[in-house]
Short mmCIF file of C-alpha atoms in Angstrom, two decimals:
data_model
loop_
_atom_site.label_atom_id
_atom_site.label_comp_id
_atom_site.label_asym_id
_atom_site.label_seq_id
_atom_site.Cartn_x
_atom_site.Cartn_y
_atom_site.Cartn_z
CA MET A 1 18.82 4.17 -45.47
CA ASN A 2 21.14 1.75 -46.80
CA LEU A 3 21.77 -1.88 -45.43
CA ALA A 4 25.68 -0.82 -44.15
CA ALA A 5 24.17 2.05 -42.36
CA LEU A 6 21.30 -0.19 -41.01
CA LEU A 7 23.87 -2.77 -39.64
CA VAL A 8 25.71 -0.12 -38.26
CA GLY A 9 22.99 1.22 -36.52
CA VAL A 10 21.70 -2.34 -35.20
CA PHE A 11 25.39 -3.21 -34.11
CA ALA A 12 25.67 0.05 -32.04
CA PHE A 13 22.45 -0.75 -30.31
CA LEU A 14 23.43 -4.02 -29.32
CA LEU A 15 26.93 -2.96 -27.94
CA TYR A 16 24.88 -0.34 -25.92
CA LEU A 17 22.64 -3.14 -24.64
CA ALA A 18 25.59 -5.47 -23.41
CA TRP A 19 27.40 -2.52 -21.78
CA GLU A 20 24.32 -1.75 -19.88
CA SER A 21 23.81 -5.15 -19.18
CA HIS A 22 27.51 -5.10 -17.85
CA SER A 23 27.24 -1.95 -15.93
CA LEU A 24 24.01 -2.92 -14.14
CA ARG A 25 25.38 -6.38 -13.12
CA ARG A 26 28.53 -4.88 -11.78
CA GLN A 27 26.85 -2.02 -9.77
CA ARG A 28 24.29 -5.04 -8.52
CA ASP A 29 27.36 -7.24 -7.52
CA THR A 30 28.52 -4.31 -5.19
CA ILE A 31 25.25 -5.03 -2.90
CA ALA A 32 25.62 -7.67 -0.58
CA LEU A 33 22.02 -7.95 0.50
CA ARG A 34 19.02 -7.35 -1.97
CA LEU A 35 15.63 -8.03 -0.68
CA SER A 36 12.22 -7.14 -2.43
CA VAL A 37 8.93 -6.95 -1.42
CA THR A 38 6.17 -7.63 -3.43
CA GLY A 39 2.38 -8.57 -2.73
CA THR A 40 -0.94 -6.42 -2.77
CA ARG A 41 -1.14 -4.18 0.35
CA GLY A 42 1.39 -3.19 2.80
CA LYS A 43 4.39 -3.24 0.60
CA SER A 44 5.82 0.41 1.21
CA SER A 45 5.53 -0.24 5.07
CA VAL A 46 7.38 -3.20 5.01
CA VAL A 47 10.17 -1.83 2.91
CA ARG A 48 10.33 1.04 5.49
CA ILE A 49 10.23 -1.24 8.52
CA ILE A 50 12.89 -3.65 7.15
CA ALA A 51 15.16 -0.47 6.20
CA ALA A 52 14.85 1.01 9.50
CA ILE A 53 15.95 -2.29 11.17
CA LEU A 54 18.86 -2.71 9.24
CA ARG A 55 19.86 0.98 9.82
CA ALA A 56 19.59 0.17 13.41
CA ASP A 57 22.00 -2.82 13.09
CA GLY A 58 24.41 -0.48 11.56
CA ARG A 59 24.09 -1.65 7.94
CA THR A 60 24.37 0.68 5.06
CA VAL A 61 20.79 0.86 3.59
CA VAL A 62 19.32 2.07 0.32
CA ALA A 63 15.63 1.77 -0.10
CA LYS A 64 12.76 2.37 -2.53
CA THR A 65 8.94 2.46 -2.15
CA THR A 66 6.52 3.02 -4.87
CA GLY A 67 2.97 3.20 -3.42
CA SER A 68 1.18 6.69 -2.20
CA GLN A 69 4.70 8.10 -2.11
CA ALA A 70 7.88 6.85 -4.76
CA ARG A 71 10.75 7.55 -2.53
CA PHE A 72 14.36 6.64 -2.31
CA ILE A 73 15.46 6.34 1.10
CA LEU A 74 19.18 7.34 1.67
CA PRO A 75 21.53 5.21 4.35
CA ASP A 76 20.98 8.42 6.77
CA GLY A 77 17.23 7.96 6.24
CA ARG A 78 16.71 11.01 4.24
CA GLU A 79 14.07 10.82 1.36
CA LEU A 80 14.19 11.61 -2.18
CA GLU A 81 11.40 11.74 -4.23
CA VAL A 82 11.69 9.22 -7.52
CA PRO A 83 11.89 11.84 -10.49
CA ARG A 84 9.21 10.59 -13.01
CA ARG A 85 8.89 12.28 -16.57
CA GLY A 86 5.71 10.04 -17.37
CA PRO A 87 4.33 6.84 -15.83
CA PRO A 88 6.17 4.83 -13.40
CA SER A 89 8.43 2.23 -15.00
CA ILE A 90 10.49 -0.68 -13.93
CA ILE A 91 13.37 1.08 -15.43
CA GLU A 92 13.29 2.88 -12.03
CA GLN A 93 14.82 0.19 -10.11
CA LYS A 94 17.95 0.34 -12.60
CA ARG A 95 18.42 3.90 -11.01
CA LEU A 96 17.97 2.34 -7.56
CA ILE A 97 20.52 0.07 -7.99
CA LYS A 98 23.15 2.64 -9.44
CA LEU A 99 22.39 4.77 -6.20
CA ALA A 100 22.60 2.02 -3.93
CA SER A 101 26.12 1.36 -5.73
CA ARG A 102 27.08 4.96 -5.33
CA CYS A 103 26.16 5.34 -1.70
CA ARG A 104 28.47 1.70 -1.18
CA ALA A 105 25.37 0.39 0.21
CA ASP A 106 25.76 -3.39 1.50
CA CYS A 107 22.00 -3.65 1.74
CA LEU A 108 19.08 -2.80 -0.90
CA VAL A 109 15.35 -2.97 0.05
CA ALA A 110 13.01 -2.36 -3.01
CA GLU A 111 9.23 -2.46 -3.39
CA VAL A 112 8.26 -4.22 -6.48
CA MET A 113 6.43 -2.20 -8.67
CA SER A 114 5.06 -4.25 -11.39
CA ILE A 115 1.47 -5.20 -12.11
CA HIS A 116 1.77 -7.31 -15.64
CA PRO A 117 3.10 -10.60 -15.28
CA GLU A 118 6.00 -9.96 -17.90
CA ASN A 119 6.92 -6.98 -16.01
CA HIS A 120 7.21 -8.90 -12.78
CA TRP A 121 9.45 -11.52 -14.65
CA VAL A 122 11.92 -8.76 -16.00
CA GLU A 123 11.93 -6.49 -12.88
CA SER A 124 12.83 -9.16 -10.36
CA ARG A 125 14.92 -11.59 -12.24
CA GLN A 126 16.67 -9.63 -14.56
CA ILE A 127 17.08 -6.29 -12.92
CA LEU A 128 16.68 -6.73 -9.29
CA GLN A 129 17.99 -10.27 -8.42
CA PRO A 130 17.21 -10.30 -4.65
CA GLN A 131 18.20 -12.88 -2.43
CA MET A 132 15.14 -12.36 -0.41
CA VAL A 133 11.77 -11.84 -1.34
CA VAL A 134 9.04 -10.78 1.14
CA ILE A 135 5.37 -11.39 0.35
CA THR A 136 2.92 -9.33 1.98
CA ASN A 137 -0.61 -11.00 1.13
CA VAL A 138 -2.75 -11.74 -1.75
CA ARG A 139 -5.99 -9.17 -2.28
CA PRO A 140 -8.06 -8.83 -5.51
CA ASP A 141 -6.54 -5.72 -7.25
CA HIS A 142 -5.80 -5.06 -10.63
CA LEU A 143 -7.90 -7.42 -11.64
CA GLU A 144 -7.63 -6.87 -15.32
CA ALA A 145 -3.89 -7.70 -15.12
CA MET A 146 -3.50 -10.16 -12.25
CA GLY A 147 -6.62 -11.99 -12.27
CA GLU A 148 -10.19 -12.17 -10.29
CA THR A 149 -8.88 -15.12 -7.96
CA LYS A 150 -6.15 -15.22 -5.08
CA ALA A 151 -4.97 -18.27 -7.19
CA GLU A 152 -4.29 -16.34 -10.23
CA ILE A 153 -2.95 -13.17 -8.34
CA ALA A 154 -0.65 -15.59 -6.18
CA ALA A 155 0.49 -16.93 -9.52
CA VAL A 156 1.48 -13.77 -11.05
CA LEU A 157 3.29 -12.51 -8.02
CA SER A 158 5.60 -15.87 -7.84
CA LEU A 159 6.85 -14.57 -11.20
CA ALA A 160 8.77 -12.08 -8.99
CA ILE A 161 10.98 -15.57 -7.28
CA PRO A 162 14.43 -15.67 -8.70
CA ALA A 163 16.29 -18.72 -8.82
CA HIS A 164 17.77 -19.88 -5.03
CA CYS A 165 15.92 -17.16 -3.40
CA ARG A 166 14.77 -17.35 0.09
CA VAL A 167 10.78 -16.18 0.05
CA PHE A 168 8.97 -15.31 3.59
CA VAL A 169 4.91 -15.12 3.07
CA PRO A 170 2.53 -15.05 5.95
CA GLU A 171 1.27 -18.57 6.54
CA LYS A 172 -2.71 -17.38 5.81
CA GLU A 173 -1.06 -16.24 2.61
CA ASN A 174 0.68 -19.03 1.61
CA TYR A 175 -0.75 -20.12 -1.98
CA ALA A 176 -0.23 -22.83 -3.79
CA PRO A 177 1.68 -21.14 -6.54
CA PHE A 178 4.43 -19.78 -4.22
CA ALA A 179 5.49 -23.07 -3.19
CA ALA A 180 5.70 -24.11 -6.82
CA ALA A 181 7.93 -21.37 -7.81
CA VAL A 182 10.01 -21.66 -4.81
CA GLU A 183 10.54 -25.52 -5.52
CA GLN A 184 11.05 -25.01 -9.27
CA SER A 185 13.98 -22.18 -8.39
CA GLY A 186 15.66 -24.12 -5.96
CA GLY A 187 14.92 -21.84 -2.99
CA GLU A 188 13.42 -21.98 0.54
CA LEU A 189 9.92 -20.99 1.67
CA ILE A 190 9.65 -19.60 5.16
CA ALA A 191 5.63 -19.47 6.23
CA VAL A 192 5.72 -16.87 8.86
CA PRO A 193 3.60 -17.54 11.79
CA PRO A 194 0.78 -14.92 13.21
CA GLY A 195 2.28 -13.39 16.17
CA LEU A 196 5.69 -13.86 15.66
CA ALA A 197 6.66 -9.92 16.44
CA ALA A 198 4.83 -10.25 19.35
CA ARG A 199 6.48 -13.20 20.97
CA LEU A 200 9.89 -11.84 19.69
CA LEU A 201 10.02 -8.43 21.10
CA PRO A 202 9.32 -6.67 24.35
CA PRO A 203 5.57 -5.44 25.05
CA ALA A 204 4.95 -2.48 22.32
CA PRO A 205 1.43 -1.51 22.55
CA GLU A 206 1.89 1.66 20.30
CA LEU A 207 3.52 -0.27 17.62
CA GLN A 208 0.23 -2.68 17.71
CA LYS A 209 -2.00 0.36 17.16
CA THR A 210 -0.08 1.93 14.28
CA GLU A 211 0.82 -0.93 12.15
CA PHE A 212 -0.70 -4.27 11.15
CA ALA A 213 0.37 -7.57 12.76
CA ASP A 214 1.23 -9.04 9.57
CA ASN A 215 3.94 -6.51 8.58
CA LEU A 216 5.18 -6.64 11.87
CA ASP A 217 5.67 -10.27 11.70
CA LEU A 218 7.04 -10.38 8.25
CA ALA A 219 9.86 -7.54 9.30
CA ALA A 220 10.52 -9.81 12.47
CA ALA A 221 11.05 -12.60 10.68
CA VAL A 222 13.20 -11.78 7.85
CA THR A 223 15.52 -9.56 10.20
CA SER A 224 15.91 -12.01 12.91
CA HIS A 225 16.96 -14.86 9.95
CA LEU A 226 19.65 -12.20 9.26
CA GLY A 227 20.83 -12.49 12.77
CA ILE A 228 19.84 -9.08 14.11
CA THR A 229 18.77 -9.10 17.91
CA ALA A 230 15.35 -8.47 18.98
CA GLU A 231 16.41 -5.48 20.84
CA ILE A 232 17.52 -4.02 17.63
CA ILE A 233 14.45 -5.24 15.77
CA TRP A 234 12.25 -3.39 18.13
CA GLN A 235 14.59 -0.34 18.07
CA GLY A 236 14.37 -0.17 14.49
CA MET A 237 10.72 -0.79 14.45
CA ARG A 238 10.17 2.44 16.55
CA GLN A 239 12.17 4.63 14.29
CA ALA A 240 10.50 3.65 10.87
CA GLN A 241 8.93 6.58 9.07
CA TYR A 242 5.91 6.10 7.12
CA ASP A 243 4.57 7.96 4.10
CA LEU A 244 1.10 9.75 3.15
CA GLY A 245 -0.79 6.58 2.92
CA LYS A 246 0.05 4.92 6.26
CA PHE A 247 -3.23 4.28 8.67
CA GLY A 248 -4.07 7.24 10.71
CA VAL A 249 -6.78 8.59 12.88
CA TRP A 250 -7.12 12.36 13.66
CA ARG A 251 -9.69 14.36 16.03
CA TYR A 252 -10.86 17.66 15.16
CA ARG A 253 -13.04 20.10 17.15
CA SER A 254 -14.79 22.66 14.95
CA PRO A 255 -14.55 25.92 16.35
CA GLU A 256 -17.75 27.17 14.74
CA THR A 257 -19.97 24.11 15.79
CA GLN A 258 -17.91 22.59 19.00
CA LYS A 259 -18.61 19.34 17.84
CA THR A 260 -16.07 16.80 17.55
CA HIS A 261 -15.39 14.64 14.60
CA TYR A 262 -12.63 11.81 13.68
CA PHE A 263 -10.86 11.17 10.47
CA VAL A 264 -9.57 8.09 9.27
CA ASN A 265 -7.46 7.26 6.41
CA GLY A 266 -7.57 4.23 4.78
CA PHE A 267 -7.77 5.87 1.36
CA ALA A 268 -4.11 3.23 0.64
CA ALA A 269 -5.75 0.62 1.14
CA ASN A 270 -7.57 0.67 -2.35
CA ASP A 271 -9.25 -2.94 -2.17
CA PRO A 272 -12.43 -3.89 -0.19
CA GLU A 273 -10.95 -6.76 1.89
CA SER A 274 -8.12 -4.48 3.18
CA THR A 275 -10.12 -1.39 3.73
CA TRP A 276 -12.41 -3.11 5.97
CA GLN A 277 -9.47 -4.74 7.87
CA VAL A 278 -8.01 -0.94 7.67
CA LEU A 279 -12.02 0.13 9.41
CA ALA A 280 -11.73 -2.66 11.87
CA LYS A 281 -8.51 -1.32 13.27
CA ALA A 282 -9.90 1.93 13.49
CA ARG A 283 -12.68 1.11 15.53
CA GLU A 284 -10.41 -0.52 18.06
CA ILE A 285 -8.94 2.80 18.47
CA LEU A 286 -11.91 5.12 18.55
CA PRO A 287 -13.94 6.10 21.56
CA ALA A 288 -17.25 4.42 22.24
CA ALA A 289 -18.99 7.37 21.63
CA ALA A 290 -17.85 7.72 18.00
CA HIS A 291 -20.27 5.19 16.75
CA ARG A 292 -21.79 6.78 13.50
CA VAL A 293 -19.33 6.17 10.46
CA HIS A 294 -19.57 7.97 7.41
CA GLY A 295 -17.83 6.98 4.12
CA LEU A 296 -15.82 9.07 1.74
CA LEU A 297 -14.96 7.28 -1.22
CA SER A 298 -12.38 8.85 -3.42
CA LEU A 299 -12.27 7.61 -7.13
CA ARG A 300 -9.59 7.98 -9.94
CA PRO A 301 -10.06 8.49 -13.46
CA ASP A 302 -7.49 6.08 -14.32
CA ARG A 303 -8.74 3.24 -11.95
CA GLY A 304 -11.76 2.22 -13.57
CA ASP A 305 -11.21 -1.24 -12.61
CA ARG A 306 -11.34 -0.26 -9.03
CA THR A 307 -14.44 1.83 -9.37
CA GLN A 308 -16.61 -1.15 -10.80
CA GLN A 309 -15.10 -3.41 -7.86
CA TRP A 310 -16.23 -0.78 -5.34
CA LEU A 311 -19.62 -0.12 -6.87
CA HIS A 312 -20.03 -3.79 -7.03
CA VAL A 313 -19.13 -4.19 -3.33
CA LEU A 314 -21.39 -1.45 -2.12
CA ALA A 315 -23.99 -2.18 -4.39
CA ALA A 316 -24.34 -5.30 -2.87
CA GLY A 317 -24.82 -4.39 0.81
CA ALA A 318 -21.67 -2.88 2.25
CA HIS A 319 -23.17 0.99 1.75
CA GLU A 320 -25.41 -0.29 4.78
CA HIS A 321 -22.45 0.03 7.21
CA PHE A 322 -22.19 3.45 6.89
CA GLY A 323 -24.47 6.25 8.31
CA LYS A 324 -24.01 8.10 4.92
CA LEU A 325 -21.78 7.43 1.89
CA TYR A 326 -19.97 10.60 0.18
CA VAL A 327 -18.49 10.16 -3.31
CA THR A 328 -16.10 12.17 -4.85
CA GLY A 329 -13.54 12.32 -7.82
CA ALA A 330 -14.08 10.86 -11.16
CA HIS A 331 -17.46 9.51 -12.51
CA ALA A 332 -18.79 10.54 -8.83
CA PRO A 333 -22.27 11.39 -10.26
CA LEU A 334 -22.78 7.94 -12.04
CA VAL A 335 -21.56 5.95 -9.15
CA ALA A 336 -23.50 7.95 -6.86
CA ARG A 337 -26.71 7.30 -8.93
CA ARG A 338 -26.17 3.63 -9.05
CA LEU A 339 -25.42 3.55 -5.18
CA GLN A 340 -28.48 5.56 -4.46
CA SER A 341 -30.70 3.04 -6.35
CA ALA A 342 -29.07 0.17 -4.77
CA ALA A 343 -29.89 1.83 -1.57
CA ALA A 344 -32.97 2.23 -2.28
CA ARG A 345 -33.77 -1.45 -1.99
CA PRO A 346 -32.39 -4.02 0.17
CA ALA A 347 -29.90 -6.29 -0.96
CA PRO A 348 -31.15 -9.92 -1.80
CA ALA A 349 -30.51 -12.69 0.48
CA GLY A 350 -27.17 -14.18 0.26
CA ARG A 351 -25.49 -11.13 -1.60
CA ARG A 352 -25.11 -8.46 1.42
CA SER A 353 -21.71 -7.69 2.54
CA THR A 354 -20.41 -9.29 5.48
CA ALA A 355 -16.77 -8.42 5.28
CA LEU A 356 -17.69 -5.53 7.62
CA PRO A 357 -18.86 -5.59 10.96
CA ALA A 358 -22.21 -3.79 11.43
CA THR A 359 -21.93 -0.42 13.37
CA PRO A 360 -25.05 0.44 15.49
CA GLY A 361 -26.91 3.28 14.21
CA ASN A 362 -25.29 3.56 10.94
CA SER A 363 -28.81 2.33 8.74
CA ALA A 364 -30.91 5.13 10.50
CA LEU A 365 -31.04 7.45 7.45
CA PRO A 366 -33.76 6.76 5.04
CA SER A 367 -32.11 5.26 1.52
CA SER A 368 -32.74 8.00 -0.55
CA LYS A 369 -30.63 10.16 2.01
CA LYS A 370 -27.75 7.47 2.63
CA VAL A 371 -25.50 8.39 -0.85
CA GLY A 372 -24.26 11.78 -1.71
CA ILE A 373 -21.64 13.66 -3.80
CA LEU A 374 -18.93 15.74 -2.52
CA LYS A 375 -17.66 18.75 -4.29
CA GLY A 376 -15.39 21.52 -3.69
CA LYS A 377 -12.26 22.99 -5.72
CA THR A 378 -10.36 22.67 -2.43
CA ALA A 379 -10.05 20.23 0.66
CA ALA A 380 -11.00 22.81 3.06
CA ALA A 381 -14.40 23.61 0.94
CA MET A 382 -15.29 19.69 0.56
CA MET A 383 -14.84 18.87 4.54
CA GLN A 384 -16.74 22.42 5.56
CA THR A 385 -19.52 20.86 3.16
CA LEU A 386 -19.33 17.31 4.68
CA LEU A 387 -19.12 18.39 8.52
CA ALA A 388 -21.99 20.59 8.23
CA GLU A 389 -24.24 17.50 7.74
CA CYS A 390 -22.53 15.08 10.26
CA GLU A 391 -23.41 15.03 14.18
CA ASP A 392 -21.20 15.42 17.22
CA GLN A 393 -18.66 12.47 17.67
CA SER A 394 -19.20 11.07 14.01
CA VAL A 395 -15.93 9.14 11.95
CA ILE A 396 -15.05 10.28 8.45
CA PHE A 397 -13.61 7.25 6.92
CA GLY A 398 -11.74 7.95 3.65
CA PHE A 399 -11.28 4.88 1.62
CA GLY A 400 -10.92 3.99 -2.37
CA ASN A 401 -7.63 5.85 -3.62
CA ILE A 402 -4.75 8.02 -2.00
CA LYS A 403 -4.07 9.55 -5.06
CA GLY A 404 -5.76 12.96 -6.22
CA THR A 405 -8.23 14.07 -3.74
CA GLY A 406 -7.19 11.35 -1.18
CA GLU A 407 -3.77 12.94 -1.03
CA LEU A 408 -5.37 16.62 -0.42
CA LEU A 409 -7.68 15.26 2.13
CA VAL A 410 -5.06 13.39 4.35
CA ASN A 411 -2.78 16.81 4.24
CA HIS A 412 -5.72 18.71 5.19
CA TRP A 413 -6.68 16.26 8.14
CA LYS A 414 -3.20 16.51 9.44
CA ALA A 415 -3.06 20.35 9.20
CA ILE A 416 -6.37 20.62 11.35
CA GLY A 417 -6.79 17.76 13.35
CA GLU A 418 -4.45 16.33 16.24
CA ILE A 419 -3.32 12.51 15.92
CA TYR A 420 -5.72 10.37 18.37
CA GLY A 421 -5.03 7.11 19.71
CA LEU A 422 -1.73 6.23 18.06
#
């Protein structure tokens, strides 16, 4: 290739980039309100709740989630699967803006999908450019990309704060990097107090059972700031539709054994801190007779960092809070062997996990029997094996990862069980 041809190619590429930038800016400017949701956990739920409230207020809304199920949510509430030919990419957010512009949306609500710091900056400041950013929480996950301490993780999340932006964050999650980023960008930081939704809205015990209070507080803070009335906020919250990763409890009575079992979906919580919160919420709903909780840890082959995180936490003593712990998915034999070894000896003083309250009767099994590998080609086969070992009124708590086996199990639970307590 001669120099002239190379220069022509480079010039053509630069023209394309200029046209792409102009097209994105023109489409983005047609959307009056752009709002992004970042954080570790709860992003998809908050996106769905805020979008539902905005629709209830009569606005034309396009939203996108990225968590358990990547979806475009259209102005009429219908959902389209986000097409992917490879791994998730922040380029999807360009398609979101194009879709919102084509739908003549006046509101866009986007879940931030970046993990690596450089992607956070590009996704938020170059592509989405939101006027409002919601930060759900700061939890230890994606440790290799985001850091191991909450301060380090908050610093990465703060990269999603563009200039002159209004930022909403729960008071208890208001880490120093957020205030520094807002001050530097000339924006406004709104620390959302706990219990805001409960004080603002009519009594709604069904919402409090199905959704975490922090998510409701954030959605109420954002939408009330937009001038939406409490009645409309309450209506929108009740109309929100959720994805497969949503917390749920199902009751199942086996026709063969006549035993009753309860299935709890905590798969999408991912990190230990969020998982224990899901289990605590489930215990508020479950009947007193359902005191024996068995853990079902689902592992992913592409999330070795998360497997290591769970191995560390469970080996440090958290396994003692389950009657029995079943492990399934990638590296299950290796993980089970290490946990069996840890279960065979008491955790040293000071290392035992205290994040999860103890459940009476959960430590009755001998150490060698507490950890097992769950195999099966189908979710039905796995559950048949598991339930054969479980007593009446037992609880199966699924956690670790929703992708893969977790998704199959939740779909199976929904098919054979009935929603309980929600």
